[in-house]
Structures are given as C-alpha cells and as structure tokens.
Short mmCIF file of C-alpha atoms and ligand atoms in Angstrom, two decimals:
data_model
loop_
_atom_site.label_atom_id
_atom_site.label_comp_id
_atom_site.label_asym_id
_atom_site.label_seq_id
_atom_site.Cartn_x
_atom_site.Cartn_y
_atom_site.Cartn_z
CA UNK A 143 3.50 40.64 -3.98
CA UNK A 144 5.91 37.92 -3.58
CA UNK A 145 6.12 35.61 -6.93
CA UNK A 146 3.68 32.60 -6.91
CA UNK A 147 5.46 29.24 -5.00
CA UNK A 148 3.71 26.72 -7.83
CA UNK A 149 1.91 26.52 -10.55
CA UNK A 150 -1.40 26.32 -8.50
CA UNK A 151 -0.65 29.22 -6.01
CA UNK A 152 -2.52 32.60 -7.61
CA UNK A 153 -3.38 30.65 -10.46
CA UNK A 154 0.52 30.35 -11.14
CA UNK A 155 1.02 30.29 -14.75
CA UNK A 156 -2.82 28.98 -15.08
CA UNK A 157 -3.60 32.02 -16.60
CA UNK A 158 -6.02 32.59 -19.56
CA UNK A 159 -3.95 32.38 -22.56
CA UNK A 160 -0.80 30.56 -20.99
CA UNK A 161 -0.20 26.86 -22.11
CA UNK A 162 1.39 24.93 -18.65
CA UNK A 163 1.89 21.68 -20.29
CA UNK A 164 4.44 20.69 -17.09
CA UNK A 165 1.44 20.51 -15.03
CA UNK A 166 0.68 17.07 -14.28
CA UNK A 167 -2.72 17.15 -12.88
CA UNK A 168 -6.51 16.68 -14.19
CA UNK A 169 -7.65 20.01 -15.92
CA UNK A 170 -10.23 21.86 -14.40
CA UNK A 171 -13.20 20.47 -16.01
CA UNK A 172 -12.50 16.39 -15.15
CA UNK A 173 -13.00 18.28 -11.33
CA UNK A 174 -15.74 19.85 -11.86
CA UNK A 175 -17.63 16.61 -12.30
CA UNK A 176 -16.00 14.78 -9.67
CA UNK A 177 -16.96 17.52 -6.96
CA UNK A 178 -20.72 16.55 -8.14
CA UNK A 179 -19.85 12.58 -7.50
CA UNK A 180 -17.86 13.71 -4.46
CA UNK A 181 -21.21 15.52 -3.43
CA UNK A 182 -23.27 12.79 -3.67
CA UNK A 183 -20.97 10.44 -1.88
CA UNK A 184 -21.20 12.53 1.05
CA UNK A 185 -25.12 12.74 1.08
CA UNK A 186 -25.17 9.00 1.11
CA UNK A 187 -22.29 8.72 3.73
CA UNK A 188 -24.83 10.99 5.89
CA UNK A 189 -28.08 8.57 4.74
CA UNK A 190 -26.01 5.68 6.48
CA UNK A 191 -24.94 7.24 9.45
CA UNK A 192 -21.78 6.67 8.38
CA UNK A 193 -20.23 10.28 8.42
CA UNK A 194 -19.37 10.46 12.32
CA UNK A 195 -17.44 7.02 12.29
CA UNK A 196 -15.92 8.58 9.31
CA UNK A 197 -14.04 11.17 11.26
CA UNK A 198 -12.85 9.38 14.02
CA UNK A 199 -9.06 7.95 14.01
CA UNK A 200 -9.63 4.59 12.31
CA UNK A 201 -8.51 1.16 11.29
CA UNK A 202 -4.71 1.43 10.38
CA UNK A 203 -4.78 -0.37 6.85
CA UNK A 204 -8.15 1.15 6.60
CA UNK A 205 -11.69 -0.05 6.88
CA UNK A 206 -12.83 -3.64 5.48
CA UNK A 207 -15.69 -1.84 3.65
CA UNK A 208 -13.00 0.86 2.02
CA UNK A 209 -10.69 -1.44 1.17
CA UNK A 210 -13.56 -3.68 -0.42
CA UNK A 211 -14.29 -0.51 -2.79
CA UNK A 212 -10.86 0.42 -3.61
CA UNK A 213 -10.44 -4.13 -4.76
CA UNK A 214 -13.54 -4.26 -6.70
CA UNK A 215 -12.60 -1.10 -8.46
CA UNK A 216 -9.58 -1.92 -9.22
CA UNK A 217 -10.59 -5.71 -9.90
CA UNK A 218 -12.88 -4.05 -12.69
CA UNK A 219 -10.30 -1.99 -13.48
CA UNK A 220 -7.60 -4.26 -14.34
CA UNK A 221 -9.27 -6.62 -15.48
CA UNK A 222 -7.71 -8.86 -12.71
CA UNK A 223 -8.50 -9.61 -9.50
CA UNK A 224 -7.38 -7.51 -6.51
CA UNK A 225 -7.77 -9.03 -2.95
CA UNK A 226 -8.83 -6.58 -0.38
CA UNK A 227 -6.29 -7.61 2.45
CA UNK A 228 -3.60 -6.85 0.18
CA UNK A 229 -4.64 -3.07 0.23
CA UNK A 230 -3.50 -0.44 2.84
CA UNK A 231 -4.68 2.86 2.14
CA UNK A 232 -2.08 5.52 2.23
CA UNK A 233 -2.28 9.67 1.76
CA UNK A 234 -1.41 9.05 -2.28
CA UNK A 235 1.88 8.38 -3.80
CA UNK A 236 4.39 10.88 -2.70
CA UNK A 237 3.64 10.23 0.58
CA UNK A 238 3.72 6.15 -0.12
CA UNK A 239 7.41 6.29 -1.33
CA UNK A 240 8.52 8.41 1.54
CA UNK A 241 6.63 5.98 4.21
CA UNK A 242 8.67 3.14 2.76
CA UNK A 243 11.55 3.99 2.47
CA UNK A 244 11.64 5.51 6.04
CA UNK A 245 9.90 2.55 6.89
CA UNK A 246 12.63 0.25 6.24
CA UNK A 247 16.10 1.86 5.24
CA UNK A 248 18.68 4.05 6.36
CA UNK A 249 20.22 7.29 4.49
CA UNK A 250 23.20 4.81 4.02
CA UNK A 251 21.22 2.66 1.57
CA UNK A 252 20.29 2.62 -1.94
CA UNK A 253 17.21 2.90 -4.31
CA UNK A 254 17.69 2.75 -7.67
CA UNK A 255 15.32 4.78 -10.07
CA UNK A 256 14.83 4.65 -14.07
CA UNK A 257 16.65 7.41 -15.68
CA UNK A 258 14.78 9.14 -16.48
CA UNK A 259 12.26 9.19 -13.49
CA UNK A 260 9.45 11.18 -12.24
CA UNK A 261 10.78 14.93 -12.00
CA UNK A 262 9.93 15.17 -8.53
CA UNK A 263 11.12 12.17 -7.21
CA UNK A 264 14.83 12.70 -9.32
CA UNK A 265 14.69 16.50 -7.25
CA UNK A 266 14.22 15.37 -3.94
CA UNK A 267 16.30 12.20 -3.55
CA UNK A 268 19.42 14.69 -4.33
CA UNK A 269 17.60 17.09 -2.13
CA UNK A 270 16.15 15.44 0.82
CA UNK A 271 18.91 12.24 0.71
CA UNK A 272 16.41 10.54 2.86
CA UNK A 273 18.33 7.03 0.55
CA UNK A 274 21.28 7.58 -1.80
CA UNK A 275 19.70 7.36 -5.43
CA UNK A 276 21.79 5.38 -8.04
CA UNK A 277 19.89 6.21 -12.05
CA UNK A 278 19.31 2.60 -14.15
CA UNK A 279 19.19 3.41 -17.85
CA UNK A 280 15.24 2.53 -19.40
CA UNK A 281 14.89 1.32 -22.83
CA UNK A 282 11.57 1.13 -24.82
CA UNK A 283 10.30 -2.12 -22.72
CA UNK A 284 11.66 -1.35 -19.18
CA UNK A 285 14.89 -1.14 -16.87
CA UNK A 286 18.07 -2.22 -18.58
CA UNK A 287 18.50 -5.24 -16.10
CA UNK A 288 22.18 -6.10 -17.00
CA UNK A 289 22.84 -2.58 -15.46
CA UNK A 290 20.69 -2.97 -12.36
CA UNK A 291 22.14 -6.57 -11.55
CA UNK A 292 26.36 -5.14 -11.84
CA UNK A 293 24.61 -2.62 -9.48
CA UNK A 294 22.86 -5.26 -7.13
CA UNK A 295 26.03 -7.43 -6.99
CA UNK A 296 28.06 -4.11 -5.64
CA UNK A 297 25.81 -4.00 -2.90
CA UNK A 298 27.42 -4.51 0.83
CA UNK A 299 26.28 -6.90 3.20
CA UNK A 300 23.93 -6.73 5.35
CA UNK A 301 21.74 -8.55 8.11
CA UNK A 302 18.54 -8.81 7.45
CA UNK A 303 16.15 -9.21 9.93
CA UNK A 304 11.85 -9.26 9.67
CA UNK A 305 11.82 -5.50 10.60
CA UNK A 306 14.22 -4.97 7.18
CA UNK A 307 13.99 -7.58 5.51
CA UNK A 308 15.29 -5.24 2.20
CA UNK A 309 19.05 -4.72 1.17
CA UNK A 310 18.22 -1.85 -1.16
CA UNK A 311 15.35 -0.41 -2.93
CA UNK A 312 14.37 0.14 -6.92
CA UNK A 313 11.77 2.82 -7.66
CA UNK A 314 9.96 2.15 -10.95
CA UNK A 315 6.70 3.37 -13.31
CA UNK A 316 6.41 0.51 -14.84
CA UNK A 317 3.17 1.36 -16.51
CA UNK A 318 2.72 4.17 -18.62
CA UNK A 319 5.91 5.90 -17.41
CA UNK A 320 6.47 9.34 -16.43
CA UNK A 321 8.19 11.00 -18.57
CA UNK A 322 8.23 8.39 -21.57
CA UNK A 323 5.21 6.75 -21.26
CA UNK A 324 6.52 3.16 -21.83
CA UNK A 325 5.26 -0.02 -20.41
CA UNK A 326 7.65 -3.12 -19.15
CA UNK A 327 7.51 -6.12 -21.41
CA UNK A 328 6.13 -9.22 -19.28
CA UNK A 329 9.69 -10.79 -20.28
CA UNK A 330 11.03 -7.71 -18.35
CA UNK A 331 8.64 -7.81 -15.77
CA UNK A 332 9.69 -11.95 -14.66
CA UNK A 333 13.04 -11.09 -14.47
CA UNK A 334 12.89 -7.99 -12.21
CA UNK A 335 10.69 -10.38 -9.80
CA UNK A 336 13.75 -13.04 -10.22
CA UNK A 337 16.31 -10.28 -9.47
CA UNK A 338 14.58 -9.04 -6.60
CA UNK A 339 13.96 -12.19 -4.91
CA UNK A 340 17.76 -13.14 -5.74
CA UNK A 341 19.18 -9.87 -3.80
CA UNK A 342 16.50 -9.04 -1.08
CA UNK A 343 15.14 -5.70 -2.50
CA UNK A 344 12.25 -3.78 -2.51
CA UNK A 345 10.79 -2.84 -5.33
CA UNK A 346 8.32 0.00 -5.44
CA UNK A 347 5.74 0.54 -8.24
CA UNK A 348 4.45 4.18 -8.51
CA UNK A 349 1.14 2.88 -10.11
CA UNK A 350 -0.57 6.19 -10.62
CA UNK A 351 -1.31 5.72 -14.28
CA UNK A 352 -2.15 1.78 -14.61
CA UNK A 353 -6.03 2.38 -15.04
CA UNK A 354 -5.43 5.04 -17.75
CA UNK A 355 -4.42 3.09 -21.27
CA UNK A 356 -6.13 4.50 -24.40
CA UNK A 357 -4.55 1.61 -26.83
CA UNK A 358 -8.00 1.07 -28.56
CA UNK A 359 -9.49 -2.40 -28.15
CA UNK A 360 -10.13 -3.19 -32.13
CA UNK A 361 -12.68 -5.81 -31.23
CA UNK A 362 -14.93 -3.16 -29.39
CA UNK A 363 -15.35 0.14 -31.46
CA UNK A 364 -14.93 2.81 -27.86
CA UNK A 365 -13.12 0.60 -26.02
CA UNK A 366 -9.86 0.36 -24.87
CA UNK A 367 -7.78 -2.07 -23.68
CA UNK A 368 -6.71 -2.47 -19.99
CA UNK A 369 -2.76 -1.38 -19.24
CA UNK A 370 -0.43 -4.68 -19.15
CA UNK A 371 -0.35 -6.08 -16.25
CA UNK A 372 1.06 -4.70 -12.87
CA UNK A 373 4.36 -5.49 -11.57
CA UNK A 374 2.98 -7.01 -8.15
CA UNK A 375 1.05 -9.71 -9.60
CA UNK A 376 4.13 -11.03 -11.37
CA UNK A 377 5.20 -11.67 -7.40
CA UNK A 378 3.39 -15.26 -7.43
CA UNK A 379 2.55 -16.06 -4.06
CA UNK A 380 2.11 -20.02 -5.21
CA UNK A 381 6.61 -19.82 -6.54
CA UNK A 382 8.15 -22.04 -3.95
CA UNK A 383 10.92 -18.82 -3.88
CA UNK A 384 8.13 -16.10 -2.95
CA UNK A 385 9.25 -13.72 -0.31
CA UNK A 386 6.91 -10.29 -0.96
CA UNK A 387 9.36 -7.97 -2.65
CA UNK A 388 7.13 -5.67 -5.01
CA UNK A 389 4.55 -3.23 -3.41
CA UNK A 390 2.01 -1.37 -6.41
CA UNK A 391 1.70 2.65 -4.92
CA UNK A 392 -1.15 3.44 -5.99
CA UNK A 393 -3.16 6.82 -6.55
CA UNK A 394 -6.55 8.79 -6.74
CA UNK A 395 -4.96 11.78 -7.58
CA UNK A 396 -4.88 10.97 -11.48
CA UNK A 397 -8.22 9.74 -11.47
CA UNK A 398 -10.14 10.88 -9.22
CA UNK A 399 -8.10 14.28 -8.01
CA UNK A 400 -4.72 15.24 -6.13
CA UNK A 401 -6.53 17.24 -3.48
CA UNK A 402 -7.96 13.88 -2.30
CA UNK A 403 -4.34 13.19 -1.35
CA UNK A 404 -5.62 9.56 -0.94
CA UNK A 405 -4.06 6.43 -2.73
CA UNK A 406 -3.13 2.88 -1.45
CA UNK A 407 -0.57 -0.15 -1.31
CA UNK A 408 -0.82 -3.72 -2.48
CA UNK A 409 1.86 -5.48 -0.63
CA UNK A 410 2.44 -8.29 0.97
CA UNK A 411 1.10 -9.79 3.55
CA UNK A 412 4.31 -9.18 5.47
CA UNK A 413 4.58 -5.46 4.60
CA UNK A 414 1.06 -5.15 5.88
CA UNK A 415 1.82 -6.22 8.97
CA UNK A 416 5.30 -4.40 9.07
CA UNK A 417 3.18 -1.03 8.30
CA UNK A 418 1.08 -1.10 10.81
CA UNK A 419 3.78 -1.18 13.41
CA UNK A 420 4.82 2.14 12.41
CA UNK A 421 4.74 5.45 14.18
CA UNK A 422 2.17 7.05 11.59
CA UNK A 423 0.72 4.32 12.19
CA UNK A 424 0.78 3.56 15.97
CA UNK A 425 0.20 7.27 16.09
CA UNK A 426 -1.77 8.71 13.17
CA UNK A 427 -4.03 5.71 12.64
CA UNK A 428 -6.14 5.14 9.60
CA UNK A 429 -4.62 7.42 6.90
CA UNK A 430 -7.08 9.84 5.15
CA UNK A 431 -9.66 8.24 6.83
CA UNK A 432 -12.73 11.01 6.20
CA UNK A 433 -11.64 11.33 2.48
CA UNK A 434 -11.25 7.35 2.21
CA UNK A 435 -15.05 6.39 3.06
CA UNK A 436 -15.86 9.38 0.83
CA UNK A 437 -14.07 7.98 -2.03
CA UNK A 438 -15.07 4.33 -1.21
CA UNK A 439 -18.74 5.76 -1.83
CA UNK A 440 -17.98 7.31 -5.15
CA UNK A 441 -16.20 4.21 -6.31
CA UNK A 442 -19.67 2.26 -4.91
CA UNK A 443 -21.46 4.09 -7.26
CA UNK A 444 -20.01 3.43 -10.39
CA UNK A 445 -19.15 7.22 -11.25
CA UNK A 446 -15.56 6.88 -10.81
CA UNK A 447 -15.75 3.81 -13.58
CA UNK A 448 -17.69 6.24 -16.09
CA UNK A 449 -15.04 8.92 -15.61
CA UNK A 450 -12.01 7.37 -16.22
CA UNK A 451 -13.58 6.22 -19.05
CA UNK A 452 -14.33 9.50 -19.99
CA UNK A 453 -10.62 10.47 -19.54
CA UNK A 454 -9.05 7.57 -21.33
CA UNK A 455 -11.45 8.96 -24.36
CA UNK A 456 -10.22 12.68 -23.64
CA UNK A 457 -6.72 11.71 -23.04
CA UNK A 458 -6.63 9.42 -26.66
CA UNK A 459 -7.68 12.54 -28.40
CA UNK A 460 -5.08 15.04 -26.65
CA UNK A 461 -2.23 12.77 -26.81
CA UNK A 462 -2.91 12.16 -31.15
CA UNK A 463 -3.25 15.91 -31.27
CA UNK A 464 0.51 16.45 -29.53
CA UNK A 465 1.84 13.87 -31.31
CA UNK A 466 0.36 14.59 -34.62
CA UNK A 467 1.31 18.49 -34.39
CA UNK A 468 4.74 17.70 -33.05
CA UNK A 469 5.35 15.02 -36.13
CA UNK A 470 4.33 17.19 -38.83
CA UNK A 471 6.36 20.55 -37.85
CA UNK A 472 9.30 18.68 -36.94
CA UNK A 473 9.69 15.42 -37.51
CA UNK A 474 11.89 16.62 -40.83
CA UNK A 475 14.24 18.33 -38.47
CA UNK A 476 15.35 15.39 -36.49
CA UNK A 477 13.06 15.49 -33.40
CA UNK A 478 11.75 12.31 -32.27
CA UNK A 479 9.22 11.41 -29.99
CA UNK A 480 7.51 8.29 -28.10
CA UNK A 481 4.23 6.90 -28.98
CA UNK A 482 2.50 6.38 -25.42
CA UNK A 483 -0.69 4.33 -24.58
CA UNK A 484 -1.95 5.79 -21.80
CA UNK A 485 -0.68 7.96 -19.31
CA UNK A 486 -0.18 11.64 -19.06
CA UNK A 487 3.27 12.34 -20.81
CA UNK A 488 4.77 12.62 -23.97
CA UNK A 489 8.80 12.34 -24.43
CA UNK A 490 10.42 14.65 -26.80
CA UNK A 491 13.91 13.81 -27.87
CA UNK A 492 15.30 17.24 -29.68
CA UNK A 493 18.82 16.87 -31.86
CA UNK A 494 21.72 16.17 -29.62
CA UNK A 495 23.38 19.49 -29.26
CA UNK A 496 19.85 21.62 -28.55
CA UNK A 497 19.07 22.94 -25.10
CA UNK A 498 16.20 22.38 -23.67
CA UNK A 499 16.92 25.11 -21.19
CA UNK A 500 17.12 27.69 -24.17
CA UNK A 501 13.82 26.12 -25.73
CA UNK A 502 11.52 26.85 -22.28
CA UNK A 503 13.02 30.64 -22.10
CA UNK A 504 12.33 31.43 -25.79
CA UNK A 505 8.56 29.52 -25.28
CA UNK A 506 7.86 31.18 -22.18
CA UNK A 507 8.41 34.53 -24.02
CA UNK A 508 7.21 34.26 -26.99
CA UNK A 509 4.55 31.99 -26.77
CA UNK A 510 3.07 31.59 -23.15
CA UNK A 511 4.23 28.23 -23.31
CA UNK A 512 6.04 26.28 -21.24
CA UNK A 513 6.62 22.35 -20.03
CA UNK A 514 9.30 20.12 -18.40
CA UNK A 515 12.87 20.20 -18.84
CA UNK A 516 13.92 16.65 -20.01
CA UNK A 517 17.41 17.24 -17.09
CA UNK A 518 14.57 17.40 -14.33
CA UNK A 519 13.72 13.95 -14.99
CA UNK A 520 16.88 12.94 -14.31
CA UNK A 521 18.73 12.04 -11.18
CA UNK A 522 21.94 13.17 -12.69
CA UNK A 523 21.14 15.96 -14.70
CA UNK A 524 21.01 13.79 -18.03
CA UNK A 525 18.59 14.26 -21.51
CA UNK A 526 18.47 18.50 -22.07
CA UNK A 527 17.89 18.00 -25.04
CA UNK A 528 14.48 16.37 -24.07
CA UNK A 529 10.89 17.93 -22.76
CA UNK A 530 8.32 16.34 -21.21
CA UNK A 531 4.38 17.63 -22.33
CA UNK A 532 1.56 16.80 -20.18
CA UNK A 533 -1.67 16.43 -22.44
CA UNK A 534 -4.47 16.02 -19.21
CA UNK A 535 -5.19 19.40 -17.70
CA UNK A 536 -6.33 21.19 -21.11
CA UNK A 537 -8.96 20.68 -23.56
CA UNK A 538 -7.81 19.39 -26.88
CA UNK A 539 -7.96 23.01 -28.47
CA UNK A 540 -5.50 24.51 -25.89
CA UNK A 541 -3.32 21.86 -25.98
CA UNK A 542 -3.34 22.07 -29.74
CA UNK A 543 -2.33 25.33 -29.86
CA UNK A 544 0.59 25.27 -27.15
CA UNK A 545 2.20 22.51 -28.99
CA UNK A 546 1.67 24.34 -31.98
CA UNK A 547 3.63 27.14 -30.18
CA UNK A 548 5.91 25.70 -29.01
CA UNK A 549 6.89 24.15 -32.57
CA UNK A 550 6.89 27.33 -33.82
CA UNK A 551 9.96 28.36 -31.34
CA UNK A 552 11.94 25.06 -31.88
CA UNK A 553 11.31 25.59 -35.65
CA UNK A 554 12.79 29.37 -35.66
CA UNK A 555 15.92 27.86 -33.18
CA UNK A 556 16.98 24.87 -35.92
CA UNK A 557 16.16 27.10 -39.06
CA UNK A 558 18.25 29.93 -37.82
C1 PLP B 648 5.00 8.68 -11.04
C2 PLP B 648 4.27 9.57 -10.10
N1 PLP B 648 4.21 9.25 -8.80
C3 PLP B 648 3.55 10.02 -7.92
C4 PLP B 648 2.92 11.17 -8.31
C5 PLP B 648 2.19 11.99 -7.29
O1 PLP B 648 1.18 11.22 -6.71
P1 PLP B 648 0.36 11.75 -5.45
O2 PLP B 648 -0.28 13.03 -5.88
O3 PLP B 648 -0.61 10.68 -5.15
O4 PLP B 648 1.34 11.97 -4.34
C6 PLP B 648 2.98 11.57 -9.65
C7 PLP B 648 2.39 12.84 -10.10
O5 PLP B 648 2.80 13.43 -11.09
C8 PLP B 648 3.66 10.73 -10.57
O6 PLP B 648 3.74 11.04 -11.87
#
C-alpha cells in the first residue's frame, strides 16, 4: 500500500499511541460537537425553506443574511464592531491568500512574509512562485519595520491603476502568530498602516486565530480577554490619507472546522468591488455557498460562541501543560521558549548548534512523537534549531505525555 500523502490520509500518523503535535487542526472531540450544531443548523435551514436557495450559485460576496451572522459574531467576538458590507465570504484562508494575490499581482512582484511564517505558506511561495517571497525578521511585538521599509524603498516603479492599485504585498499573523504565537504592539500596528499607505501595498492578515486568546481576564474569574485588536481596524476610514490597504483573512477552520473550508475577508470597500469582478467570481459565484448558510445558522444560534469558549478554556490548559513540562526538563539546558496567549503554537528555541532535523528522527523513533521543524517555517530555510508544537488536536493527557517524550529525547541528545 502506497505510504499515507498527510497526516489525515489512513489516519496518517493519527494512530493510537502516536503524539502528531505538527498537526494544526481541532482534535477529534471539538468535532464531534460541532457535527451536532452543524446538525441542527441544517434541520432549521430545512424549517425555513431555506435549504434549496442554499444550493443554488449565489450572491458573489455572499448573502446579506450570511454576512449579517458572520458581523455579529465576530462583533461579539472582538469585542468591536464588524460591519457586514465589509465581509466577503471566501473558501477559508489558503484559498484567500491565493485569490489575492492572483487577484492583483504578477509572478514579477513581491510579498513579504514574517520569518518565520506559517509552514505552509513559507513551502509554497518557493514552490508554486505564484509572487517572489522576500522573509522580514519578527521580534516579540511584530515585523521589524526598519527592515520592511529598506525593502519597500527598493521596490521598482510601477503604474498603478484601480484594477492594481498595489505595488507589492506583506503577508502577516499578526495575532497569535503561527509559529511564535506573538501579537503586534498597537505602536507596531500604526506604523505598518503608515508604511502601507506611504508605498501602495497590500497587506494581508491571516486572521485565523484572533477569536482564540486565553490571557485570563483577572476581573472575571473564567474569562478571558479578547485578542488585541485586528490589523484592519487600525486602517481608519475617517484619516484624510485612507486608501484600503489591509484586508483581515479570516477562518472557520480553527473554530468551527477545516472541512468547512469556509472563511471570509474584511476589506475595503474598493477590494469588494475589485473581487467581485473576478473570474471565480464572474464564474464560480457565491463561494461555499451551501456550507455558508449552514454555518450562518450555527453562528445564529449561539453554539459556535459557547464552543470557542470551550476551546479557549481547553487550549489555556494544554498550552500551561507544554510549557510547564518543557520549562522544567529543560529550561536548565538552555532551551527557551515563548509564552503565547492564544493561538495554537508554541515556539521552541533549542541551543544554537542543535538540529532540529536530528531531534524529529530520534522522537519519531523512540517516542512516537513528532512536530514541526522550526526551517519549515521559514522562507529561507532559517531557525533548525527551533520546533513548532501544536497543543489543539489532543486532550491535555496526550499532549502531556508527547511533550514529556519528546523532552526525554532532547534531554538524552544535550546530556550525551
Ligand atoms: C496562519 C494560517 N493561515 C491559514 C491556515 C489555513 O487556513 P484554512 O484552513 O482556512 O485554509 C492556517 C492553518 O494552519 C494558518 O495557521
């Protein structure tokens, strides 16, 4: 039998006993209980009548009454308002970045990315070269600006016109970063609007983790605070210099589930507009438009609210575990780590001279453990002495013990 493609394929690595802590994905339980909401959402769609007109091509941006659902959940959510005809609803985030950039640059042009970056995105820009991808240091609050602006001045001309109205492009996490789990400083966050405005670039926001902070809320024992606030809404559309340069990509899959394959923009008005001039568009129609009223019914209900709540809870507990288990076997060796508040990741920096690479064969054989290489994460192959952990798909047992595990193999390497 040929080997499995993924970790999902044959149950992959999935297997009883195996730690995966590379997978990035809600565990198996958090979908259990959101095929029951998912269930009900459907039974309701059918009370309405509403199923039929949900499988017809659609609205391009997507329906008034999905949209609706998607701003007052995400109103709630952040604890600041979201205006429904900002939102387009997209097929999640992957598919958001591509969109865009095909959207409105050439393979000539640039988009610059944190170093390190989502794993996935730093693979296929090499790969796919659909823009040429320049890596930005990050520090502890965001971008290192003074490196993206000697970038931005190095760009070449060019004409802008309303169909690309964008010299270059900047991919970013801002909140609750994959792999370090960092948040940009609002100091940070001002002058990346400045910059943008100042060279014509796009700037686009994978905002897949934003709902997700577990930084408790002291004044409300079970609470937690909501994530800082979102790049886009930094993007003032009341500054006498406002042009529309940072779209939030937004996604269900972290929250809700990846199978979904359903997220959404806030953009600009102008972006809106731009989008829906597409060829997916023109073409395709509404995106995910059967899965998209589904959702929209879920969110109606309030079930989607309770369960991120319930993750931000489950995620808090997980994320102390790594980080207590990884600071008391080897914090006296030298290994550091970040101290996330929300999200799905944990960064760990290993002494200089220690190979990741080495770490994941030993852990894989020893231990049935195994995560991402910290080089992945990196559009040119930097940090292998790093590893990135993922603390949502297991319980707090399992991932206690593949940490464990895994502590025990770094442990034997720097005692030998
Ligand atoms: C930063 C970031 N963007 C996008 C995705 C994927 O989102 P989607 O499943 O909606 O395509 C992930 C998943 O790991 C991610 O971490």
């Amino acid at each position: 039998m040929a080997h499995p493609l993924n970790d999902f394929e044959d149950n992959g690595l999935l297997k009883p006993g195996h730690y995966s802590l590379q997978v990035g994905a809600p565990g198996p339980e958090s979908l259990k209980k959101i095929a029951d909401y998912l269930d009900d959402a459907s039974k309701k769609l059918r009370e309405q009548h509403r199923f039929e007109e949900s499988l017809q091509y659609g609205v391009v941006p997507g329906t008034h009454s999905v949209r609706e659902a998607i701003a007052q959940f995400l109103t709630r959510q952040y604890g600041q308002p979201v205006e429904r005809d900002d939102l387009f609803v997209t097929s999640g985030a992957s598919s958001g970045v591509e969109v865009l950039m095909k959207h409105y640059f050439t393979q000539e042009q640039y988009i610059f990315a944190e170093n390190p970056t989502y794993p996935v995105f730093a693979m296929s820009i090499n790969k796919d070269q659909v823009m040429k991808g320049v890596p930005i240091p990050i520090e502890s609050d965001g971008l290192n600006l003074k490196v993206l602006e000697e970038k931005l001045k190095e760009l070449p001309e060019t004409k802008l016109t309303p169909r690309r109205p964008f010299r270059a492009a900047v991919y970013l996490i801002p909140t609750h970063h994959n792999p370090t789990g960092c948040c940009y400083s609002p100091e940070k966050c001002n002058k990346l609007v400045k910059l943008a405005r100042k060279y014509d670039v796009l700037i686009i926001c994978d905002d897949v983790y934003n709902v997700l902070s577990y930084k408790a809320d002291v004044s409300v024992p079970g609470k937690f605070e909501y994530s800082p606030q979102r790049l886009f809404a930094y993007d003032r559309k009341t500054d006498p210099d406002y042009k529309g340069n940072i779209i939030s990509n937004g996604s269900f899959a972290k929250i809700v589930a990846p199978g979904l394959r359903m997220g959404w923009y806030e953009a600009p008005t102008h972006v809106i507009t731009s989008l829906q001039d597409c060829y997916l568009a023109n073409s395709g129609s509404g995106q995910t438009y059967y899965v998209a009223h589904l959702v929209a019914e879920a969110l109606k209900s309030g079930s989607i609210d309770n369960h991120v709540q319930m993750l931000r809870t489950k995620h808090k507990e997980r994320m102390d575990v790594a980080i207590s288990t990884v600071e008391e076997n080897l914090s006296k060796y030298g290994v550091t780590i970040t101290h996330p508040e929300g999200g799905y990741f944990l960064w760990v920096k290993l002494p200089e001279n220690m190979d990741s690479a080495k770490i994941l064969e030993l852990s894989k054989e020893r231990e049935n453990v195994t995560f991402v290489k910290g080089n992945l994460a990196s559009i040119c192959g930097d940090f292998s002495n790093h590893i990135r952990l993922c603390i949502a798909y297991y319980e707090v047992d399992d991932i206690r013990k593949g940490v464990e595990g895994l502590c025990r193999v770094i442990k034997s390497v720097l005692e030998k």
